mmCIF file of C-alpha atoms and ligand atoms in Angstrom:
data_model
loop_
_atom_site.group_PDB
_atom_site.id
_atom_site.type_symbol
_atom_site.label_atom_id
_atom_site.label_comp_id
_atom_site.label_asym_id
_atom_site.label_seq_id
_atom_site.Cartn_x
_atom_site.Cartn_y
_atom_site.Cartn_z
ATOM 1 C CA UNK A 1 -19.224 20.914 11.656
ATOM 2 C CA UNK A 2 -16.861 23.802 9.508
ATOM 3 C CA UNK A 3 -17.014 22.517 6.128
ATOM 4 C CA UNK A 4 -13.284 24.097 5.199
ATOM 5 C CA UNK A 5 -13.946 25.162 1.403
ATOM 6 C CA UNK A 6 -12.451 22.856 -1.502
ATOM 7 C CA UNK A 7 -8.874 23.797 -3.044
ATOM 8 C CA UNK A 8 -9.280 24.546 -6.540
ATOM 9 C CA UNK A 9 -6.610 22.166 -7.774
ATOM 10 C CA UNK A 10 -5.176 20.178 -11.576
ATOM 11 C CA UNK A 11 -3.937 17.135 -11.597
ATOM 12 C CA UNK A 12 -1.284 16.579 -14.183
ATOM 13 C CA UNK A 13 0.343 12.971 -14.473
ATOM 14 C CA UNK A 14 1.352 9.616 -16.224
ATOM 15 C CA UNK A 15 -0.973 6.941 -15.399
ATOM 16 C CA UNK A 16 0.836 5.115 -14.125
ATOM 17 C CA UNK A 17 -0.856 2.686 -11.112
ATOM 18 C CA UNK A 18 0.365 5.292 -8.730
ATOM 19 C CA UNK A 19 -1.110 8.230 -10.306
ATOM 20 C CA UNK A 20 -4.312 6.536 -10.780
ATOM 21 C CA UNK A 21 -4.238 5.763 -6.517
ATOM 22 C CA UNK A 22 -3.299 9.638 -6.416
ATOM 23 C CA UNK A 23 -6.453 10.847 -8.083
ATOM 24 C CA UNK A 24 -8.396 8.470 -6.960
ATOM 25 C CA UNK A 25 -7.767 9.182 -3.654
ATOM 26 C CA UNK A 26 -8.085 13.614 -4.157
ATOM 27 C CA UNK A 27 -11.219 12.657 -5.865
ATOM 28 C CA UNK A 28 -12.364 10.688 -2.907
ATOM 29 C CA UNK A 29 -11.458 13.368 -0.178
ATOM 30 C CA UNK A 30 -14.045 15.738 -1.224
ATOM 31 C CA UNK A 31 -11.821 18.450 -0.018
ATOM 32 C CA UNK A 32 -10.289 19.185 -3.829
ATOM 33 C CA UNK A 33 -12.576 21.173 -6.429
ATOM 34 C CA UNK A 34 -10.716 19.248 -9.324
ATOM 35 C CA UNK A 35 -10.399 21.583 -12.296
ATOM 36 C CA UNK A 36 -8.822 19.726 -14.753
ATOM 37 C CA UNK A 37 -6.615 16.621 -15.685
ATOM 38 C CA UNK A 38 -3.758 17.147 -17.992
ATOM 39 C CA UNK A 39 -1.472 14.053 -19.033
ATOM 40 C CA UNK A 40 2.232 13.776 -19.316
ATOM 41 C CA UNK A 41 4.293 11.317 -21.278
ATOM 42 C CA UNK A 42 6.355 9.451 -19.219
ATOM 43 C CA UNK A 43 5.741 6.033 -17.306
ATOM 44 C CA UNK A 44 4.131 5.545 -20.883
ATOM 45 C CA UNK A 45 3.741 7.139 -24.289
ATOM 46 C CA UNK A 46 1.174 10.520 -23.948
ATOM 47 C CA UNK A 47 -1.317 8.363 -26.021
ATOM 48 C CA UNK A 48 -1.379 5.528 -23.703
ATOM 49 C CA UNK A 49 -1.445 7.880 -20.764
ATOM 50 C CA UNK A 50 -4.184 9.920 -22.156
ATOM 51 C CA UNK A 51 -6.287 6.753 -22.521
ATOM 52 C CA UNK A 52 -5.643 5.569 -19.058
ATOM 53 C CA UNK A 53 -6.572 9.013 -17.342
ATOM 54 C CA UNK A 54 -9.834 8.810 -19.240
ATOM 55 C CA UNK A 55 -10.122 5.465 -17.977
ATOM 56 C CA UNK A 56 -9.310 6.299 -14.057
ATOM 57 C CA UNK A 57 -11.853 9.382 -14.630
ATOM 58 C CA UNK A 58 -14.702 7.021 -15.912
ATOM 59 C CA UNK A 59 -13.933 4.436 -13.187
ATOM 60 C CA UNK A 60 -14.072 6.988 -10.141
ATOM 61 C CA UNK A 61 -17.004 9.198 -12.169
ATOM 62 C CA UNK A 62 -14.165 12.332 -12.239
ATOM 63 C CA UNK A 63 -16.236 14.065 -15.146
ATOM 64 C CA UNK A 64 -13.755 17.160 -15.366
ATOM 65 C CA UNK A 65 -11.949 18.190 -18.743
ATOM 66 C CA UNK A 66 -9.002 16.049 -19.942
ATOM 67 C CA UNK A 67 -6.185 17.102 -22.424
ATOM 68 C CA UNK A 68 -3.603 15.673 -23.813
ATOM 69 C CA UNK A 69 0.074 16.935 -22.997
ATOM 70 C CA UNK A 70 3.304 17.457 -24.228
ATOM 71 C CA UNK A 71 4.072 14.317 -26.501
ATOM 72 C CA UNK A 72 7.711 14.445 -24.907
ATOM 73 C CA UNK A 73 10.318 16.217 -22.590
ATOM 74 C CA UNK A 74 11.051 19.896 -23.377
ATOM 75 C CA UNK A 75 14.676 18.848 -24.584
ATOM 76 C CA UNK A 76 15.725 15.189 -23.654
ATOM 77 C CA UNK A 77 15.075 11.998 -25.486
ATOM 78 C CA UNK A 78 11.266 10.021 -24.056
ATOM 79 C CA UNK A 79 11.613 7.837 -21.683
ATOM 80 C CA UNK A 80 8.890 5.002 -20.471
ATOM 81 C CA UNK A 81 8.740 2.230 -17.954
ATOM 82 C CA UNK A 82 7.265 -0.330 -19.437
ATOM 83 C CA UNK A 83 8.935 -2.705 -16.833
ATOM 84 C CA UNK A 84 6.922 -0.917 -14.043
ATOM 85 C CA UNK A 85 3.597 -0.335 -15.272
ATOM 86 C CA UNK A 86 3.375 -2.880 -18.295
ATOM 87 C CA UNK A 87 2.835 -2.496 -21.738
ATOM 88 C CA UNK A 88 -0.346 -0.326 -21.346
ATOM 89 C CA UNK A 89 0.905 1.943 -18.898
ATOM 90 C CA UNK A 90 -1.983 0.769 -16.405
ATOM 91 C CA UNK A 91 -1.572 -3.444 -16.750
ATOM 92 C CA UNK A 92 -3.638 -5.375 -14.359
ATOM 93 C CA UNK A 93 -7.178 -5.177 -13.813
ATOM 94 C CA UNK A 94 -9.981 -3.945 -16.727
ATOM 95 C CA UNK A 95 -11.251 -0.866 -16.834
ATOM 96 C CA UNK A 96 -13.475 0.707 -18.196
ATOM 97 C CA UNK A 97 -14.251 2.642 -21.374
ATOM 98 C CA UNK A 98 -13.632 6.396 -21.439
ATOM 99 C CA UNK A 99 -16.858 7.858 -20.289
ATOM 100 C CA UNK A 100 -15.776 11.301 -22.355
ATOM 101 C CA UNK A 101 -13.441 12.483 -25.206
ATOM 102 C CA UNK A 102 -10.654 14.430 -24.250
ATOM 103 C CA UNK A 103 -10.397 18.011 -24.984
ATOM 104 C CA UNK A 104 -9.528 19.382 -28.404
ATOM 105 C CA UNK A 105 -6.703 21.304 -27.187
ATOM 106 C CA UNK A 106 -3.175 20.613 -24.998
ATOM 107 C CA UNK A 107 -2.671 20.004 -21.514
ATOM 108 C CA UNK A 108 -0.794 23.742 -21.440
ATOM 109 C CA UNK A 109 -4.110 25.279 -23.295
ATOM 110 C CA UNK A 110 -6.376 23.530 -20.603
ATOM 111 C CA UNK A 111 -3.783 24.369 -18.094
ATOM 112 C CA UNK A 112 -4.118 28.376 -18.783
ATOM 113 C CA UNK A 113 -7.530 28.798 -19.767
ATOM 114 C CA UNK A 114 -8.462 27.008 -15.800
ATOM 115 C CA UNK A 115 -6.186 29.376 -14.087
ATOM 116 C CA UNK A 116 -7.149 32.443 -16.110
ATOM 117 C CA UNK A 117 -11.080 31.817 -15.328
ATOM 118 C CA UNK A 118 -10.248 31.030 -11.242
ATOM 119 C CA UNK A 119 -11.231 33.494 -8.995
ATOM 120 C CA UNK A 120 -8.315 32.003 -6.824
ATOM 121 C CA UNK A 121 -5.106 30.446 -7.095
ATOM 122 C CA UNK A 122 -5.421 26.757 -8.423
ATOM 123 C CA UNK A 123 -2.707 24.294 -6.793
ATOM 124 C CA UNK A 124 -1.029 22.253 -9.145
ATOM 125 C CA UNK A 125 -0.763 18.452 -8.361
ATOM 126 C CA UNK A 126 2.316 17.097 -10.759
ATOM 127 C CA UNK A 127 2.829 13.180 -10.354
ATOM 128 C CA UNK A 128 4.603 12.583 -13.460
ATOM 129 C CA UNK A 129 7.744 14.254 -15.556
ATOM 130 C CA UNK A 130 7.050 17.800 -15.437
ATOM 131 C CA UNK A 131 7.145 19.281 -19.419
ATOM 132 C CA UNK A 132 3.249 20.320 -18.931
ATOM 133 C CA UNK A 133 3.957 22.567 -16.309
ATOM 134 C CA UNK A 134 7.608 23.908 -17.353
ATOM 135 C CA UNK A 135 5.484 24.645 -20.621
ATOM 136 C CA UNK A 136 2.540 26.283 -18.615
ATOM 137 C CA UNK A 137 5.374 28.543 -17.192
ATOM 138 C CA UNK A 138 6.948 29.491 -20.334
ATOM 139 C CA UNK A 139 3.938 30.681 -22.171
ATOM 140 C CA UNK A 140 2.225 31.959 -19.775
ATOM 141 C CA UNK A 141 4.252 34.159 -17.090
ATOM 142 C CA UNK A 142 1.651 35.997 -16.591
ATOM 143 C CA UNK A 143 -0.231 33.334 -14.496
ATOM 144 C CA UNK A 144 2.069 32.733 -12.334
ATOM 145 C CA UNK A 145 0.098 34.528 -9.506
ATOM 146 C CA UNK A 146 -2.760 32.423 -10.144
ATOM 147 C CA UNK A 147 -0.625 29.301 -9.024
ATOM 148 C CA UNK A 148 -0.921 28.677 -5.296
ATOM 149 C CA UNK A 149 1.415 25.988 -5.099
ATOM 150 C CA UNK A 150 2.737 22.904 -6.771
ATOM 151 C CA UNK A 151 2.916 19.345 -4.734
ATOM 152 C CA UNK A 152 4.888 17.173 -6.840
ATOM 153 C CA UNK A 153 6.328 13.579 -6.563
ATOM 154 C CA UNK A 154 9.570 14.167 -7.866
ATOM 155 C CA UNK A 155 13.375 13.531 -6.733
ATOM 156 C CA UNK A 156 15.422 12.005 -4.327
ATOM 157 C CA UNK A 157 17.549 13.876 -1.862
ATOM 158 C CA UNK A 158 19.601 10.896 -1.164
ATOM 159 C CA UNK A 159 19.651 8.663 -4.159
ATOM 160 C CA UNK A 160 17.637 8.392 -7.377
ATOM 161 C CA UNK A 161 15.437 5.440 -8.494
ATOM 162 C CA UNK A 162 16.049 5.243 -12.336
ATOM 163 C CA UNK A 163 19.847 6.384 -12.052
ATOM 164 C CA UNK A 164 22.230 6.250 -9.034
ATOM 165 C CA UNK A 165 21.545 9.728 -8.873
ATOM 166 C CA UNK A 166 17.986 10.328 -10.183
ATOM 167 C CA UNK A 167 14.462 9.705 -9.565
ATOM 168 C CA UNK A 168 12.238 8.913 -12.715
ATOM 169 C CA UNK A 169 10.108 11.768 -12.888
ATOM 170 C CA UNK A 170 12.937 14.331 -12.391
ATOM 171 C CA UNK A 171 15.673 12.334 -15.228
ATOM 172 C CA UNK A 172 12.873 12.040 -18.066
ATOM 173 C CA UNK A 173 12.701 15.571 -17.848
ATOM 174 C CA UNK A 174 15.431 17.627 -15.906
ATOM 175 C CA UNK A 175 14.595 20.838 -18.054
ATOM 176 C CA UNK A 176 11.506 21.162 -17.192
ATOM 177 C CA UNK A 177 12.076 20.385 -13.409
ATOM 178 C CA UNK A 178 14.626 23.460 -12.869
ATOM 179 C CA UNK A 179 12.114 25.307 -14.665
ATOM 180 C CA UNK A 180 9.699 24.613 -12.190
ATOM 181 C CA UNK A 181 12.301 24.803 -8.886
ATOM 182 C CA UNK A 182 13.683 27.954 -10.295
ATOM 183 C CA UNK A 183 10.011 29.280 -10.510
ATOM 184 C CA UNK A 184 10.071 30.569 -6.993
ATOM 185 C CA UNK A 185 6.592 29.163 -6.906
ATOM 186 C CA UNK A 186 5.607 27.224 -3.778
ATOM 187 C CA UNK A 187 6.788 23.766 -3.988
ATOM 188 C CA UNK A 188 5.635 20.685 -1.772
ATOM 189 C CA UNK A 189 8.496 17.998 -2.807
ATOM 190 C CA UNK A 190 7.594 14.335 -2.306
ATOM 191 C CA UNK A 191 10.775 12.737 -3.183
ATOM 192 C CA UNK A 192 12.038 9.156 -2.796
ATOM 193 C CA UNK A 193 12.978 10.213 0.745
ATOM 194 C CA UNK A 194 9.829 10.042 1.930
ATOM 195 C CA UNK A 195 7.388 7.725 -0.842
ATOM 196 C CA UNK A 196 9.776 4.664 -0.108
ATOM 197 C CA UNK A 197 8.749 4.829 3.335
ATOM 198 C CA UNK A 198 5.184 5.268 2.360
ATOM 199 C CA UNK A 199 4.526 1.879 1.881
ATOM 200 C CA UNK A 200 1.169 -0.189 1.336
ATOM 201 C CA UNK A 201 1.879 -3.708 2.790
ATOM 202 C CA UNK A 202 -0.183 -6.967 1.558
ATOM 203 C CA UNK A 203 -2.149 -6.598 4.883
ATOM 204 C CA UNK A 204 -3.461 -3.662 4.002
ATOM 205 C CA UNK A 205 -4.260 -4.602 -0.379
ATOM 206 C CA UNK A 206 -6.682 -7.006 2.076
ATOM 207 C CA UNK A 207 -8.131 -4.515 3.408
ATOM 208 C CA UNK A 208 -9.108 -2.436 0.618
ATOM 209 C CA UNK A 209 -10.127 -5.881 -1.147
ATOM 210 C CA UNK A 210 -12.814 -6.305 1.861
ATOM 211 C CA UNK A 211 -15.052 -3.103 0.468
ATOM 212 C CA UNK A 212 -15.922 -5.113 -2.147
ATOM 213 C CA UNK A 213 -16.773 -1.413 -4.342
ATOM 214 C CA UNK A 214 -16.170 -1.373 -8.192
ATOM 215 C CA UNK A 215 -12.616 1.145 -7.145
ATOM 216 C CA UNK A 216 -11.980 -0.974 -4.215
ATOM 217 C CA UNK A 217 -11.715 -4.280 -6.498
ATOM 218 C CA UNK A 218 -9.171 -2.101 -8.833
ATOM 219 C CA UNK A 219 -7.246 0.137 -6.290
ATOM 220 C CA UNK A 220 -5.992 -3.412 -4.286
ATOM 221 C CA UNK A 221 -5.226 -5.185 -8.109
ATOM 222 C CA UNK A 222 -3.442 -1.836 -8.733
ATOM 223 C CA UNK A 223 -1.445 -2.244 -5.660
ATOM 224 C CA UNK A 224 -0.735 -5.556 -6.187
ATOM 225 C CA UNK A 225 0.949 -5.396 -9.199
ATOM 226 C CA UNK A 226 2.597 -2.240 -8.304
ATOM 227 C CA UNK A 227 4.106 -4.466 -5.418
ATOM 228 C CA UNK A 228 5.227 -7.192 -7.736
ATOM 229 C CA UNK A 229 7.814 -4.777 -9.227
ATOM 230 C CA UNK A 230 9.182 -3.318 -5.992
ATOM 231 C CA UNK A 231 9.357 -6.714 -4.397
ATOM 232 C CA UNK A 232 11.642 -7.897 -6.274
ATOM 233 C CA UNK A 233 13.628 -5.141 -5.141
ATOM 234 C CA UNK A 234 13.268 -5.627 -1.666
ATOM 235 C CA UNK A 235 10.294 -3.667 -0.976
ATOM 236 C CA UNK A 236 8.445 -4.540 2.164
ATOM 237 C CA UNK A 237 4.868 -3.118 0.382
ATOM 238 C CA UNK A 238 3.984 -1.040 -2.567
ATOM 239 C CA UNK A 239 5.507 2.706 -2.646
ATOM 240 C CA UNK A 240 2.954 4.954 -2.894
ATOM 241 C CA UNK A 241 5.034 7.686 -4.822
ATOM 242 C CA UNK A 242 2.142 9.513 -6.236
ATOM 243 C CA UNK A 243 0.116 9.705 -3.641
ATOM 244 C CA UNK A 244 2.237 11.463 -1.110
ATOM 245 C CA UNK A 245 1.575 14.140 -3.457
ATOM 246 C CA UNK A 246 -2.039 14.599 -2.744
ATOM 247 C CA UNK A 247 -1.612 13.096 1.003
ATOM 248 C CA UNK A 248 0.528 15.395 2.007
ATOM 249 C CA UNK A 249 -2.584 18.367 0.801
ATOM 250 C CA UNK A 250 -4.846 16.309 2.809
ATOM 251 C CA UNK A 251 -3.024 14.944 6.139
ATOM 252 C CA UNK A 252 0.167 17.322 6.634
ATOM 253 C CA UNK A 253 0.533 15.937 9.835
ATOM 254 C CA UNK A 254 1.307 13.024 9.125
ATOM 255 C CA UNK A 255 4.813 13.758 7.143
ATOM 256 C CA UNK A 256 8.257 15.577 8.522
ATOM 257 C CA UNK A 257 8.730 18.012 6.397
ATOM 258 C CA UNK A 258 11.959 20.818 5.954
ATOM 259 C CA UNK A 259 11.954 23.452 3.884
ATOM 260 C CA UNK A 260 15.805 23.336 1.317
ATOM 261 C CA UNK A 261 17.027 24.671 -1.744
ATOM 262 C CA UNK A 262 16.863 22.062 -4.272
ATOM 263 C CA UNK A 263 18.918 22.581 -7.384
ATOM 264 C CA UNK A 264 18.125 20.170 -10.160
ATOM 265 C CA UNK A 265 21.620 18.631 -12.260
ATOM 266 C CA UNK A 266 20.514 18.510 -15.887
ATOM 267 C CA UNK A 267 23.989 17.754 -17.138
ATOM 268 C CA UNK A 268 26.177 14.888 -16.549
ATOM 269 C CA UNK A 269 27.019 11.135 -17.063
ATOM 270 C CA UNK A 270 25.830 9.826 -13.972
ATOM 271 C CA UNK A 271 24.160 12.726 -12.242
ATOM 272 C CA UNK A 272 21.620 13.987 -14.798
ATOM 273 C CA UNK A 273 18.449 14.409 -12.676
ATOM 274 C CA UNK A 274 19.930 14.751 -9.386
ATOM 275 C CA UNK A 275 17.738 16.672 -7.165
ATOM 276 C CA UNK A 276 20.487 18.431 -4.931
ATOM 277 C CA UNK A 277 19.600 19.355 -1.610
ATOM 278 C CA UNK A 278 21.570 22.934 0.159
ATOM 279 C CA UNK A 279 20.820 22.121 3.618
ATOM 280 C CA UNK A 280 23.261 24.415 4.590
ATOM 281 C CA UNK A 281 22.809 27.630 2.100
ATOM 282 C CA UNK A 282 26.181 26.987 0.481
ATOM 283 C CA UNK A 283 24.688 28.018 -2.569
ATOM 284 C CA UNK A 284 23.381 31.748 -1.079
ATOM 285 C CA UNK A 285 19.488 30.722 -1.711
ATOM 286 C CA UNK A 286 16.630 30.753 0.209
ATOM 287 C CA UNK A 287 15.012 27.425 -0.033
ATOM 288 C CA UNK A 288 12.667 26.534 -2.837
ATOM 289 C CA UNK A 289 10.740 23.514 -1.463
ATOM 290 C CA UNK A 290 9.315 22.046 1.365
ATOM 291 C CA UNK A 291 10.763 18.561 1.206
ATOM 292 C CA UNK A 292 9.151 15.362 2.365
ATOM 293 C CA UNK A 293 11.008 13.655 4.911
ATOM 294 C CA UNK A 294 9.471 11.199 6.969
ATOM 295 C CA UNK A 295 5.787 9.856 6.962
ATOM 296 C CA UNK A 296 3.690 7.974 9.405
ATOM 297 C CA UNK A 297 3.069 4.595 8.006
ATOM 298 C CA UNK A 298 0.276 3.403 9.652
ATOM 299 C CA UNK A 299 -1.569 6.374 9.597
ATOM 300 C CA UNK A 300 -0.675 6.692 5.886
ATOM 301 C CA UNK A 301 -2.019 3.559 5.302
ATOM 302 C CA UNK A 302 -5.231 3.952 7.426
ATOM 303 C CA UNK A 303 -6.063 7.059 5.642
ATOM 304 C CA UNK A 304 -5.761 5.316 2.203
ATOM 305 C CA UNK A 305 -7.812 2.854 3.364
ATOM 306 C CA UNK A 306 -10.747 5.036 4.257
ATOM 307 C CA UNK A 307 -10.598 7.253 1.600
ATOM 308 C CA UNK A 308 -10.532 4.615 -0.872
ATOM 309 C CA UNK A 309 -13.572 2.799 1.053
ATOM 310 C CA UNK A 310 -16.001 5.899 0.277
ATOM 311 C CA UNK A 311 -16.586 4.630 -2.847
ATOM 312 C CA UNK A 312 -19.913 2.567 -1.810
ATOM 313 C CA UNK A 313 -20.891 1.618 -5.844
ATOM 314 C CA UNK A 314 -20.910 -2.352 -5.443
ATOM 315 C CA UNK A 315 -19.498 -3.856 -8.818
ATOM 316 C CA UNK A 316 -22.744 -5.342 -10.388
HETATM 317 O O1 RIB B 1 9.723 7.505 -9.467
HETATM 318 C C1 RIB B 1 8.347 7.362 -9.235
HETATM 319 C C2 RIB B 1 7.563 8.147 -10.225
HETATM 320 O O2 RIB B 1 7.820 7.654 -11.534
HETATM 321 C C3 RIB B 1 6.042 8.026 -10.033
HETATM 322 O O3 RIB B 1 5.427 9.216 -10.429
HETATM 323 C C4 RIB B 1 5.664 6.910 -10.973
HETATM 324 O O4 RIB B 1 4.318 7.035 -11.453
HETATM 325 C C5 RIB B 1 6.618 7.146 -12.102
HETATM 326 O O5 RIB B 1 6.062 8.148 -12.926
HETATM 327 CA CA1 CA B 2 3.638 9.162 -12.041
#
């Protein structure tokens, strides 16, 4: 059997229970070389963040260098969402301890000094506002080239989450996001469009709670109290946001995808974060991204469940 060789990649993000599925799922695949894990403020203070990423990378035994990011958004005021992910950033089930300290320099230090000492382009995964890598991009131009491509959850073509208009990621940081869509750097765009339709359904929290692993017993808790939000919104499952952004590396086929040229609004009373979508080229640009349309369900959820049931460690 071809072993196909493992994508150098970074994961930056706000853990966040949908962040923490994301990594725990790349991690799982075997089919990332995971560089790095930078945090962004966002879903929770940077501090709180930091400490959960430590605490995802001790639970799924990801020993890879962690730094601390950007303490808030290049320009507009922080923004968290407490009401989604609880005080802590990652309420439900314990954790454990940080196995490791974090690195004693930034997320944009950690960032640079990975791509500089690739011998190949890394691929960004961004799952949370994106200051780290709008920063990355500012100070270092130069490394550009050694940025394959970034696969983001981000957006909304058709409506926001947070706003009317905008999806959460996107609004706590516009600045940063046109940054990054005005890098001309190969974008994979999971946007609302697509994550609300990849949805994890009770059925399948049972599933995962059948492995009976030490991950297995926190990914369906996770789940489950990710679900207790979106229910209340009408939510037939749990929106895997996040993890579109790593599924979509991993199972392409499985999404519709079409390439557009997303400009990002980052003025505006009601449309700040809009992620606007020129299907037709009325603006004269070649498209930026490769949006996320559509997605399989089942075979969404099938994958998760496998990948998340090859962690065999049996809580004691
Ligand atoms: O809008 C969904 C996004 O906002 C996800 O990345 C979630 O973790 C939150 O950060
Ligand atoms: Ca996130």
């Amino acid at each position: 059997m071809t072993t196909q060789p493992k994508i150098p990649l970074i994961l930056d993000g706000d853990p966040g229970h949908d962040d923490a599925i994301a990594w725990t799922l790349a991690h799982a695949s075997g089919r990332f070389d995971i560089r790095a894990v930078t945090t962004c403020a966002g879903n929770q203070t940077i501090e709180k963040t930091t400490y959960n990423a430590l605490r995802v990378c001790a639970l799924i035994g990801l020993n890879v260098p962690v730094a601390r990011g950007c303490p808030r958004p290049l320009l507009t005021a922080p923004m968290n969402a407490p009401s989604v992910h609880g005080e802590s950033g990652l309420d439900g089930p314990a954790l454990p301890e940080p196995a490791f300290e974090i690195q004693p320099f930034g997320a944009v230090e950690l960032m640079a000094r990975v791509l500089r000492e690739s011998s190949e382009p890394v691929t960004l995964v961004s799952t949370g506002p994106m200051t780290n890598t709008a920063a990355l991009l500012l100070a270092h131009p130069e490394l550009k080239p050694k940025i394959a491509r970034i696969s983001l959850m981000g957006g909304g073509l058709l409506h926001g989450n947070w706003t009317p208009a905008a999806e959460f990621n996107i609004l706590v940081d516009p600045e940063a996001a046109k940054i990054v869509f005005e890098s001309g750097l190969p974008i994979l765009m999971a946007g609302l469009d697509v994550t609300e339709k990849a949805l994890i359904l009770p059925e399948d929290f049972a599933r995962i709670r059948e492995q009976g692993s030490a991950v297995s017993d926190v990914v369906w808790q996770w789940l489950e109290f990710f679900y207790k939000f979106h229910r209340n919104l009408g939510y037939a499952g749990a929106p895997m946001h996040d993890p579109c952004a790593v599924m979509a590396l991993l199972y392409p086929e499985l999404f519709t995808m079409k390439d557009c040229y997303v400009q990002i609004e980052t003025l505006g009373d009601y449309c700040k974060g809009a992620t606007v979508p020129d299907w037709h080229g009325a603006a004269g640009h070649a498209p930026n991204a490769t949006c996320l349309m559509d997605v399989d369900r089942d075979a969404f959820a099938d994958r998760l469940v496998q990948l998340i049931a090859r962690y065999k460690e049996v809580r004691p």
